[in-house]
Amino acid sequence: MNSQFYVTTPIYYVNAEPHIGHAYSTIVADVLNRFYSLAGFETFFLTGTDEHGDKIVSAAENSGQTPKEYVDRISGLFRTLWPKLNISNNYFVRTTDPGHQDTVRFILNRVNENDDIYFSEYEGLYCFGCERFYTERELVDGKCPDHRTEPEVIKESNYFFRMSKYQDWLIDHIRQNPGFIRPERYKNEVLSFLKEPLEDLCISRPKSRLKWGITLPFDENFVTYVWFDALINYVSAVGYPDGEGFKQFWPSAQHIIAKDILKPHGIYWPCMLKSAGIEPYQHLNVHGYWNVNEGKMSKSIGNVVRPLELVDIYGLDAFRYFLMRDMVFGLDSEFSEEGLVARINADLANDLGNLVSRSLTMVCKYFKGELPEPGHSDAADEELRIATLELVDRYEELMKGLGFHKALMAIWEMIGRLNTGQIGY
Ligand SMILES: [Zn+2]
């Protein structure tokens, strides 16, 4: 029996064009998917777009389109980008897909039947940019940490998910499964957040305020709040509840996300799964930000790196190599075009290029351009053979642990050794 591997990217919110952060998450998922596939696993690789919420409605209005026309267009940008970056996803999920919407309603009903949903009035601090309520202690100087604007006080009745009920279970689960959230720093971040009492999660918006969403199956005057819609894509895309894909792939699920969405993925999502009677995912893999000009990249700051422009100039494999080699998975990295060029020159043109060029030259010069059968091997050859086999083991271990830059460094150590070693001629 084959082993399975299921990897997901976040579903990207379609209020802006794809940037390097989207490209990085998706390339990491692609690299893992190819690695497991080569290792003989049956793999499933999912990406997609998140298409509901009031930010979409206002973005659509700004571009003079209906929400549906707008999400079709922006979602299309993502779908046409991925093949150009050699992304090998098996499926592209959209939260406006009828199948996804059915699954969301199915899970809402199940959670509701489990007495985990209640109706209540709520007054809170709301950031319209984030489409969510903030607690006082989450604010920075009274402002949204992302938008640096003051949230507004909003009072309305809504449906709530009894997330607090699962707090102790979640803490135990994280402690008993060390790789559940990784790298370690993000596991610790979630555990430290869980030291405070967990609040219940508001999961609806009244239709008077937002129409562009999935109607609640138990109250047609409300639509589902974005996270209770978006997160469910990871199971709807593989056919939950009855699909074979779900049974086959969900037990091996690994999510790739950037650290800005740690809380929904590290806290809301496992609690939602538990309430719905679904086993939690295997791993939540969290990466840092690509900082451009020493600040978090954002469209408003005007330093967005467009992946395709770089690929046109430097080539796709060089671009992918740079992203995997220069970021320590989990930490922030500095992005600069100079850094990309330096990496290409040193690693690809110089180290790897020299090795390939020297090897080809020798094959032409000494063996008439035909690769000969291995001849007599001396001690140096044998040492090299053993080192290469060890490299394969080390590489596999590093890749499974998300140590992409170290896996590449290990290969480049060997390249360096072959370049400088006294081998034969
Ligand atoms: Zn905000």
CSV table of C-alpha atoms and ligand atoms in Angstrom, one decimal:
chain,number,residue,atom,x,y,z
A,1,MET,CA,0.0,0.0,0.0
A,2,ASN,CA,1.2,3.4,-0.9
A,3,SER,CA,1.6,6.2,1.7
A,4,GLN,CA,-0.3,9.4,1.2
A,5,PHE,CA,0.7,13.0,1.3
A,6,TYR,CA,-1.8,15.9,1.2
A,7,VAL,CA,-0.5,19.5,1.1
A,8,THR,CA,-2.5,22.7,1.0
A,9,THR,CA,-1.6,26.4,0.5
A,10,PRO,CA,-3.9,29.0,2.0
A,11,ILE,CA,-6.7,29.9,-0.3
A,12,TYR,CA,-5.8,33.4,-1.3
A,13,TYR,CA,-8.1,36.3,-0.7
A,14,VAL,CA,-9.0,37.7,-4.1
A,15,ASN,CA,-8.9,41.4,-3.2
A,16,ALA,CA,-5.5,41.9,-4.8
A,17,GLU,CA,-3.1,40.5,-7.4
A,18,PRO,CA,-0.7,37.7,-6.5
A,19,HIS,CA,2.6,38.8,-5.0
A,20,ILE,CA,5.8,37.1,-3.8
A,21,GLY,CA,4.2,36.0,-0.5
A,22,HIS,CA,1.6,34.0,-2.4
A,23,ALA,CA,4.3,32.7,-4.7
A,24,TYR,CA,6.5,31.5,-1.8
A,25,SER,CA,3.7,29.6,0.0
A,26,THR,CA,2.7,28.0,-3.2
A,27,ILE,CA,6.2,27.1,-4.3
A,28,VAL,CA,6.9,25.6,-0.9
A,29,ALA,CA,3.8,23.4,-1.3
A,30,ASP,CA,4.9,22.5,-4.8
A,31,VAL,CA,8.4,21.6,-3.7
A,32,LEU,CA,7.0,19.3,-0.9
A,33,ASN,CA,4.5,17.8,-3.2
A,34,ARG,CA,7.2,16.9,-5.8
A,35,PHE,CA,9.5,15.6,-3.1
A,36,TYR,CA,6.9,13.2,-1.7
A,37,SER,CA,5.8,12.2,-5.1
A,38,LEU,CA,9.3,11.3,-6.1
A,39,ALA,CA,9.6,9.4,-2.8
A,40,GLY,CA,6.8,7.1,-3.9
A,41,PHE,CA,3.9,8.7,-2.0
A,42,GLU,CA,0.4,9.2,-3.5
A,43,THR,CA,0.1,12.9,-3.3
A,44,PHE,CA,-2.7,15.6,-3.5
A,45,PHE,CA,-1.8,19.3,-3.7
A,46,LEU,CA,-4.5,21.9,-3.2
A,47,THR,CA,-4.6,25.6,-3.7
A,48,GLY,CA,-7.4,28.0,-4.4
A,49,THR,CA,-9.1,31.3,-3.7
A,50,ASP,CA,-11.2,32.7,-0.9
A,51,GLU,CA,-14.0,34.7,-2.5
A,52,HIS,CA,-16.5,35.9,0.1
A,53,GLY,CA,-16.7,38.8,2.5
A,54,ASP,CA,-17.3,42.6,2.4
A,55,LYS,CA,-13.8,43.5,1.2
A,56,ILE,CA,-14.7,41.6,-2.0
A,57,VAL,CA,-17.9,43.5,-2.3
A,58,SER,CA,-16.1,46.9,-2.1
A,59,ALA,CA,-13.3,45.8,-4.4
A,60,ALA,CA,-15.9,44.7,-6.9
A,61,GLU,CA,-17.8,48.0,-6.6
A,62,ASN,CA,-14.5,49.9,-7.1
A,63,SER,CA,-13.9,48.1,-10.4
A,64,GLY,CA,-17.5,48.5,-11.6
A,65,GLN,CA,-18.2,44.8,-11.5
A,66,THR,CA,-20.6,42.5,-9.7
A,67,PRO,CA,-19.0,40.4,-6.9
A,68,LYS,CA,-19.3,37.3,-9.1
A,69,GLU,CA,-17.7,39.0,-12.1
A,70,TYR,CA,-14.9,40.4,-9.9
A,71,VAL,CA,-14.0,37.0,-8.2
A,72,ASP,CA,-14.1,35.2,-11.6
A,73,ARG,CA,-11.5,37.7,-12.9
A,74,ILE,CA,-9.1,37.8,-9.9
A,75,SER,CA,-9.4,34.1,-9.2
A,76,GLY,CA,-8.5,33.7,-12.9
A,77,LEU,CA,-5.3,35.7,-12.3
A,78,PHE,CA,-4.2,33.2,-9.7
A,79,ARG,CA,-5.2,30.2,-11.8
A,80,THR,CA,-3.1,31.5,-14.8
A,81,LEU,CA,-0.2,32.5,-12.6
A,82,TRP,CA,0.5,29.0,-11.1
A,83,PRO,CA,1.3,27.1,-14.3
A,84,LYS,CA,3.8,29.9,-15.2
A,85,LEU,CA,5.5,29.1,-11.9
A,86,ASN,CA,5.4,25.4,-12.6
A,87,ILE,CA,3.0,24.7,-9.8
A,88,SER,CA,1.7,21.1,-10.0
A,89,ASN,CA,-1.5,21.5,-8.0
A,90,ASN,CA,-4.1,18.7,-8.4
A,91,TYR,CA,-7.1,20.9,-7.8
A,92,PHE,CA,-8.0,24.6,-7.5
A,93,VAL,CA,-10.8,25.2,-5.0
A,94,ARG,CA,-13.0,28.3,-5.0
A,95,THR,CA,-15.2,29.2,-2.0
A,96,THR,CA,-18.0,30.1,-4.5
A,97,ASP,CA,-18.0,26.5,-5.8
A,98,PRO,CA,-21.4,24.9,-5.1
A,99,GLY,CA,-19.7,21.8,-3.7
A,100,HIS,CA,-17.7,23.8,-1.2
A,101,GLN,CA,-20.8,25.7,-0.1
A,102,ASP,CA,-22.7,22.4,0.4
A,103,THR,CA,-19.8,21.2,2.7
A,104,VAL,CA,-19.8,24.4,4.7
A,105,ARG,CA,-23.6,24.0,5.3
A,106,PHE,CA,-23.1,20.3,6.2
A,107,ILE,CA,-20.5,21.2,8.8
A,108,LEU,CA,-22.5,24.1,10.2
A,109,ASN,CA,-25.4,21.8,10.7
A,110,ARG,CA,-23.3,19.2,12.4
A,111,VAL,CA,-21.7,21.7,14.7
A,112,ASN,CA,-25.1,23.2,15.5
A,113,GLU,CA,-26.6,19.8,16.2
A,114,ASN,CA,-23.7,19.3,18.6
A,115,ASP,CA,-24.9,22.4,20.5
A,116,ASP,CA,-21.8,24.3,19.7
A,117,ILE,CA,-23.6,27.3,18.1
A,118,TYR,CA,-25.6,29.9,19.9
A,119,PHE,CA,-27.2,33.3,19.1
A,120,SER,CA,-26.1,36.4,21.1
A,121,GLU,CA,-25.7,40.1,21.0
A,122,TYR,CA,-22.2,41.3,20.7
A,123,GLU,CA,-20.6,44.7,21.0
A,124,GLY,CA,-17.0,44.9,19.9
A,125,LEU,CA,-14.2,46.7,18.2
A,126,TYR,CA,-14.3,45.9,14.6
A,127,CYS,CA,-11.7,46.5,11.9
A,128,PHE,CA,-13.3,46.7,8.5
A,129,GLY,CA,-10.0,46.1,6.8
A,130,CYS,CA,-9.6,42.7,8.6
A,131,GLU,CA,-13.3,42.0,8.6
A,132,ARG,CA,-13.1,40.9,12.2
A,133,PHE,CA,-13.6,42.0,15.8
A,134,TYR,CA,-10.5,42.7,18.0
A,135,THR,CA,-10.1,42.4,21.7
A,136,GLU,CA,-8.4,45.3,23.5
A,137,ARG,CA,-5.2,43.4,24.1
A,138,GLU,CA,-4.8,42.5,20.5
A,139,LEU,CA,-4.7,46.1,19.5
A,140,VAL,CA,-1.4,48.1,19.3
A,141,ASP,CA,-1.8,51.6,20.8
A,142,GLY,CA,-5.6,51.2,20.3
A,143,LYS,CA,-5.1,50.4,16.6
A,144,CYS,CA,-5.4,47.4,14.4
A,145,PRO,CA,-1.9,45.9,14.2
A,146,ASP,CA,-2.2,45.3,10.4
A,147,HIS,CA,-4.0,48.4,9.2
A,148,ARG,CA,-2.8,50.8,11.9
A,149,THR,CA,-6.3,52.3,12.0
A,150,GLU,CA,-8.6,52.6,15.0
A,151,PRO,CA,-11.3,49.9,15.0
A,152,GLU,CA,-15.0,51.0,15.2
A,153,VAL,CA,-17.4,50.0,18.0
A,154,ILE,CA,-20.1,47.8,16.4
A,155,LYS,CA,-23.1,46.2,18.1
A,156,GLU,CA,-25.1,43.4,16.5
A,157,SER,CA,-26.7,40.0,17.1
A,158,ASN,CA,-24.8,37.1,15.6
A,159,TYR,CA,-24.2,33.4,15.8
A,160,PHE,CA,-21.2,32.2,17.8
A,161,PHE,CA,-19.2,29.0,17.8
A,162,ARG,CA,-18.5,27.6,21.3
A,163,MET,CA,-14.8,27.5,20.8
A,164,SER,CA,-14.0,27.9,24.5
A,165,LYS,CA,-15.3,24.4,25.0
A,166,TYR,CA,-12.3,23.0,23.1
A,167,GLN,CA,-9.6,25.0,24.7
A,168,ASP,CA,-8.3,22.3,27.1
A,169,TRP,CA,-8.6,19.6,24.4
A,170,LEU,CA,-6.5,21.8,22.0
A,171,ILE,CA,-3.8,22.5,24.6
A,172,ASP,CA,-3.5,18.7,25.2
A,173,HIS,CA,-3.5,17.9,21.5
A,174,ILE,CA,-0.7,20.4,20.8
A,175,ARG,CA,1.4,19.1,23.7
A,176,GLN,CA,0.9,15.5,22.8
A,177,ASN,CA,1.7,16.0,19.1
A,178,PRO,CA,5.0,17.9,19.0
A,179,GLY,CA,5.0,18.5,15.2
A,180,PHE,CA,1.3,19.6,15.1
A,181,ILE,CA,2.3,23.3,14.7
A,182,ARG,CA,5.9,23.9,13.4
A,183,PRO,CA,8.5,25.3,13.6
A,184,GLU,CA,8.5,25.3,17.4
A,185,ARG,CA,8.3,29.1,17.8
A,186,TYR,CA,4.7,29.1,16.4
A,187,LYS,CA,3.6,26.2,18.5
A,188,ASN,CA,4.8,28.2,21.5
A,189,GLU,CA,3.0,31.3,20.2
A,190,VAL,CA,-0.3,29.4,20.1
A,191,LEU,CA,0.3,27.8,23.5
A,192,SER,CA,1.0,31.1,25.0
A,193,PHE,CA,-2.1,32.6,23.5
A,194,LEU,CA,-4.1,29.6,25.0
A,195,LYS,CA,-2.9,30.6,28.5
A,196,GLU,CA,-5.7,33.2,28.4
A,197,PRO,CA,-9.3,32.1,28.3
A,198,LEU,CA,-10.4,31.4,24.7
A,199,GLU,CA,-13.3,33.5,23.5
A,200,ASP,CA,-16.1,32.1,21.4
A,201,LEU,CA,-15.9,32.8,17.7
A,202,CYS,CA,-18.5,35.0,15.9
A,203,ILE,CA,-19.4,33.0,12.8
A,204,SER,CA,-22.1,35.1,11.1
A,205,ARG,CA,-22.9,38.4,9.6
A,206,PRO,CA,-26.5,39.7,9.2
A,207,LYS,CA,-27.5,40.0,5.5
A,208,SER,CA,-28.5,43.6,6.2
A,209,ARG,CA,-24.7,44.3,6.4
A,210,LEU,CA,-23.3,41.6,4.1
A,211,LYS,CA,-25.0,39.6,1.4
A,212,TRP,CA,-22.0,38.1,-0.4
A,213,GLY,CA,-21.5,34.9,1.5
A,214,ILE,CA,-22.9,31.4,2.3
A,215,THR,CA,-26.4,31.6,3.9
A,216,LEU,CA,-26.5,29.8,7.3
A,217,PRO,CA,-28.5,26.6,6.9
A,218,PHE,CA,-30.4,27.3,10.1
A,219,ASP,CA,-31.1,31.1,9.6
A,220,GLU,CA,-31.6,32.6,6.2
A,221,ASN,CA,-31.1,36.1,7.5
A,222,PHE,CA,-27.4,35.5,8.1
A,223,VAL,CA,-24.3,34.6,6.0
A,224,THR,CA,-21.3,32.7,7.3
A,225,TYR,CA,-18.4,34.7,8.6
A,226,VAL,CA,-15.3,34.3,6.4
A,227,TRP,CA,-13.2,31.9,8.5
A,228,PHE,CA,-15.9,29.4,9.0
A,229,ASP,CA,-16.3,29.4,5.3
A,230,ALA,CA,-12.7,29.6,4.1
A,231,LEU,CA,-11.0,27.0,6.4
A,232,ILE,CA,-13.5,24.4,5.3
A,233,ASN,CA,-12.0,24.4,1.8
A,234,TYR,CA,-9.3,22.0,3.1
A,235,VAL,CA,-11.9,19.3,3.5
A,236,SER,CA,-14.5,20.3,0.9
A,237,ALA,CA,-11.9,20.1,-1.9
A,238,VAL,CA,-11.2,16.4,-1.2
A,239,GLY,CA,-14.9,15.6,-1.0
A,240,TYR,CA,-15.9,15.7,2.7
A,241,PRO,CA,-18.1,14.1,3.9
A,242,ASP,CA,-18.5,11.2,1.5
A,243,GLY,CA,-15.7,11.6,-1.0
A,244,GLU,CA,-13.0,8.9,-1.5
A,245,GLY,CA,-10.4,11.7,-1.7
A,246,PHE,CA,-11.3,12.8,1.9
A,247,LYS,CA,-10.9,9.2,3.3
A,248,GLN,CA,-7.7,8.7,1.3
A,249,PHE,CA,-5.9,12.0,1.8
A,250,TRP,CA,-7.2,13.9,4.9
A,251,PRO,CA,-5.3,11.7,7.4
A,252,SER,CA,-2.0,12.9,5.9
A,253,ALA,CA,-3.0,16.6,5.6
A,254,GLN,CA,-0.3,19.3,6.0
A,255,HIS,CA,-1.1,23.0,5.7
A,256,ILE,CA,1.4,25.6,4.5
A,257,ILE,CA,0.6,29.2,5.8
A,258,ALA,CA,2.3,32.5,6.5
A,259,LYS,CA,2.4,33.6,10.1
A,260,ASP,CA,-0.3,36.2,9.7
A,261,ILE,CA,-3.0,33.5,9.7
A,262,LEU,CA,-1.5,31.4,12.5
A,263,LYS,CA,-4.4,32.0,14.9
A,264,PRO,CA,-7.3,30.9,12.6
A,265,HIS,CA,-5.3,27.8,11.5
A,266,GLY,CA,-3.7,27.0,14.8
A,267,ILE,CA,-6.8,27.6,17.0
A,268,TYR,CA,-10.1,28.1,15.2
A,269,TRP,CA,-9.6,25.3,12.6
A,270,PRO,CA,-8.7,22.4,15.0
A,271,CYS,CA,-11.6,23.4,17.3
A,272,MET,CA,-14.0,23.5,14.3
A,273,LEU,CA,-12.8,20.0,13.2
A,274,LYS,CA,-13.1,18.6,16.7
A,275,SER,CA,-16.6,19.9,17.0
A,276,ALA,CA,-17.6,18.5,13.6
A,277,GLY,CA,-16.1,15.1,14.5
A,278,ILE,CA,-13.2,15.3,12.0
A,279,GLU,CA,-9.7,14.3,13.0
A,280,PRO,CA,-7.3,17.3,13.1
A,281,TYR,CA,-4.7,17.8,10.4
A,282,GLN,CA,-1.2,16.3,10.8
A,283,HIS,CA,1.0,19.4,10.5
A,284,LEU,CA,0.5,23.2,10.3
A,285,ASN,CA,3.7,24.5,8.7
A,286,VAL,CA,4.2,28.2,9.3
A,287,HIS,CA,6.6,30.5,7.4
A,288,GLY,CA,7.7,34.1,7.9
A,289,TYR,CA,7.5,37.2,5.7
A,290,TRP,CA,9.6,38.3,2.8
A,291,ASN,CA,10.5,41.8,3.8
A,292,VAL,CA,11.0,44.2,1.0
A,293,ASN,CA,12.8,47.4,1.8
A,294,GLU,CA,12.9,46.5,5.5
A,295,GLY,CA,9.1,46.5,6.0
A,296,LYS,CA,6.3,44.0,5.7
A,297,MET,CA,5.4,43.9,2.0
A,298,SER,CA,2.0,45.5,1.3
A,299,LYS,CA,0.3,46.9,-1.7
A,300,SER,CA,-0.3,50.2,0.1
A,301,ILE,CA,3.4,50.7,0.8
A,302,GLY,CA,4.1,50.3,-2.9
A,303,ASN,CA,6.9,47.8,-2.8
A,304,VAL,CA,5.1,44.7,-4.1
A,305,VAL,CA,7.3,42.3,-5.9
A,306,ARG,CA,5.6,40.7,-8.8
A,307,PRO,CA,6.8,37.2,-9.3
A,308,LEU,CA,6.3,37.0,-13.0
A,309,GLU,CA,8.4,40.1,-13.7
A,310,LEU,CA,11.3,38.4,-11.9
A,311,VAL,CA,10.8,35.1,-13.6
A,312,ASP,CA,10.8,36.9,-17.0
A,313,ILE,CA,14.2,38.4,-16.2
A,314,TYR,CA,16.0,35.6,-14.3
A,315,GLY,CA,14.2,32.4,-15.2
A,316,LEU,CA,11.8,30.3,-13.3
A,317,ASP,CA,14.2,27.7,-11.7
A,318,ALA,CA,16.6,30.3,-10.6
A,319,PHE,CA,13.7,32.2,-8.9
A,320,ARG,CA,12.4,29.1,-7.2
A,321,TYR,CA,15.9,28.2,-6.1
A,322,PHE,CA,16.4,31.6,-4.6
A,323,LEU,CA,13.2,31.5,-2.6
A,324,MET,CA,13.9,28.0,-1.2
A,325,ARG,CA,17.6,28.7,-0.5
A,326,ASP,CA,17.4,32.2,1.1
A,327,MET,CA,14.5,31.8,3.5
A,328,VAL,CA,14.9,29.8,6.7
A,329,PHE,CA,11.4,28.3,6.9
A,330,GLY,CA,9.7,30.0,9.8
A,331,LEU,CA,11.8,33.1,9.9
A,332,ASP,CA,11.5,36.4,8.0
A,333,SER,CA,13.8,37.0,5.1
A,334,GLU,CA,15.0,40.1,3.3
A,335,PHE,CA,14.1,40.2,-0.4
A,336,SER,CA,16.1,42.2,-2.8
A,337,GLU,CA,16.8,41.8,-6.5
A,338,GLU,CA,20.6,42.2,-5.7
A,339,GLY,CA,20.3,39.2,-3.3
A,340,LEU,CA,18.7,37.2,-6.1
A,341,VAL,CA,21.4,38.1,-8.6
A,342,ALA,CA,24.2,37.3,-6.1
A,343,ARG,CA,22.7,33.9,-5.4
A,344,ILE,CA,22.3,33.1,-9.1
A,345,ASN,CA,25.9,34.1,-9.8
A,346,ALA,CA,27.5,32.3,-6.8
A,347,ASP,CA,25.5,29.1,-6.6
A,348,LEU,CA,24.0,28.5,-10.0
A,349,ALA,CA,26.4,30.0,-12.5
A,350,ASN,CA,29.6,29.5,-10.5
A,351,ASP,CA,29.3,26.4,-8.4
A,352,LEU,CA,26.8,24.3,-10.2
A,353,GLY,CA,27.6,25.8,-13.6
A,354,ASN,CA,31.3,25.0,-13.3
A,355,LEU,CA,30.6,21.4,-12.2
A,356,VAL,CA,28.4,20.7,-15.1
A,357,SER,CA,30.7,22.5,-17.6
A,358,ARG,CA,33.8,20.7,-16.3
A,359,SER,CA,32.1,17.3,-16.3
A,360,LEU,CA,30.8,17.8,-19.9
A,361,THR,CA,34.2,19.0,-21.0
A,362,MET,CA,35.9,15.9,-19.6
A,363,VAL,CA,33.4,13.6,-21.1
A,364,CYS,CA,34.0,15.2,-24.5
A,365,LYS,CA,37.7,15.4,-24.2
A,366,TYR,CA,38.5,11.9,-22.8
A,367,PHE,CA,35.5,9.8,-23.8
A,368,LYS,CA,34.4,11.2,-27.2
A,369,GLY,CA,31.3,12.7,-25.7
A,370,GLU,CA,29.8,9.4,-24.4
A,371,LEU,CA,29.3,8.7,-20.8
A,372,PRO,CA,31.6,5.7,-20.0
A,373,GLU,CA,30.7,2.7,-17.8
A,374,PRO,CA,32.2,3.1,-14.4
A,375,GLY,CA,35.8,1.8,-14.4
A,376,HIS,CA,38.2,1.0,-11.6
A,377,SER,CA,37.3,2.8,-8.5
A,378,ASP,CA,39.9,3.8,-6.0
A,379,ALA,CA,39.6,4.9,-2.4
A,380,ALA,CA,38.7,8.5,-3.3
A,381,ASP,CA,35.9,7.3,-5.6
A,382,GLU,CA,34.6,5.0,-2.8
A,383,GLU,CA,34.6,7.8,-0.3
A,384,LEU,CA,32.7,10.0,-2.7
A,385,ARG,CA,30.1,7.3,-3.3
A,386,ILE,CA,29.5,6.8,0.4
A,387,ALA,CA,29.3,10.5,1.0
A,388,THR,CA,26.7,10.9,-1.8
A,389,LEU,CA,24.5,8.1,-0.4
A,390,GLU,CA,24.7,9.7,3.0
A,391,LEU,CA,23.7,13.0,1.4
A,392,VAL,CA,20.5,11.4,0.1
A,393,ASP,CA,19.5,10.3,3.6
A,394,ARG,CA,20.3,13.7,5.1
A,395,TYR,CA,18.5,15.5,2.3
A,396,GLU,CA,15.3,13.4,2.9
A,397,GLU,CA,15.4,14.1,6.6
A,398,LEU,CA,15.8,17.8,6.1
A,399,MET,CA,13.1,18.1,3.5
A,400,LYS,CA,10.6,16.3,5.7
A,401,GLY,CA,11.5,18.7,8.5
A,402,LEU,CA,11.0,21.8,6.3
A,403,GLY,CA,14.8,22.5,6.4
A,404,PHE,CA,14.8,23.5,2.7
A,405,HIS,CA,17.8,25.8,2.9
A,406,LYS,CA,19.8,23.2,4.8
A,407,ALA,CA,18.8,20.5,2.2
A,408,LEU,CA,20.1,22.8,-0.5
A,409,MET,CA,23.3,23.6,1.5
A,410,ALA,CA,24.0,19.9,1.8
A,411,ILE,CA,23.8,19.5,-1.9
A,412,TRP,CA,26.0,22.5,-2.5
A,413,GLU,CA,28.6,21.1,-0.1
A,414,MET,CA,28.8,18.1,-2.3
A,415,ILE,CA,29.0,20.4,-5.4
A,416,GLY,CA,31.9,22.3,-3.7
A,417,ARG,CA,33.6,19.0,-2.9
A,418,LEU,CA,33.4,17.8,-6.5
A,419,ASN,CA,34.6,21.1,-7.8
A,420,THR,CA,37.7,21.3,-5.6
A,421,GLY,CA,38.4,17.6,-5.0
A,422,GLN,CA,41.3,15.8,-6.7
A,423,ILE,CA,39.1,13.4,-8.6
A,424,GLY,CA,40.9,11.6,-11.4
A,425,TYR,CA,42.3,13.9,-13.9
B,1,ZN,ZN,-7.2,45.5,10.4
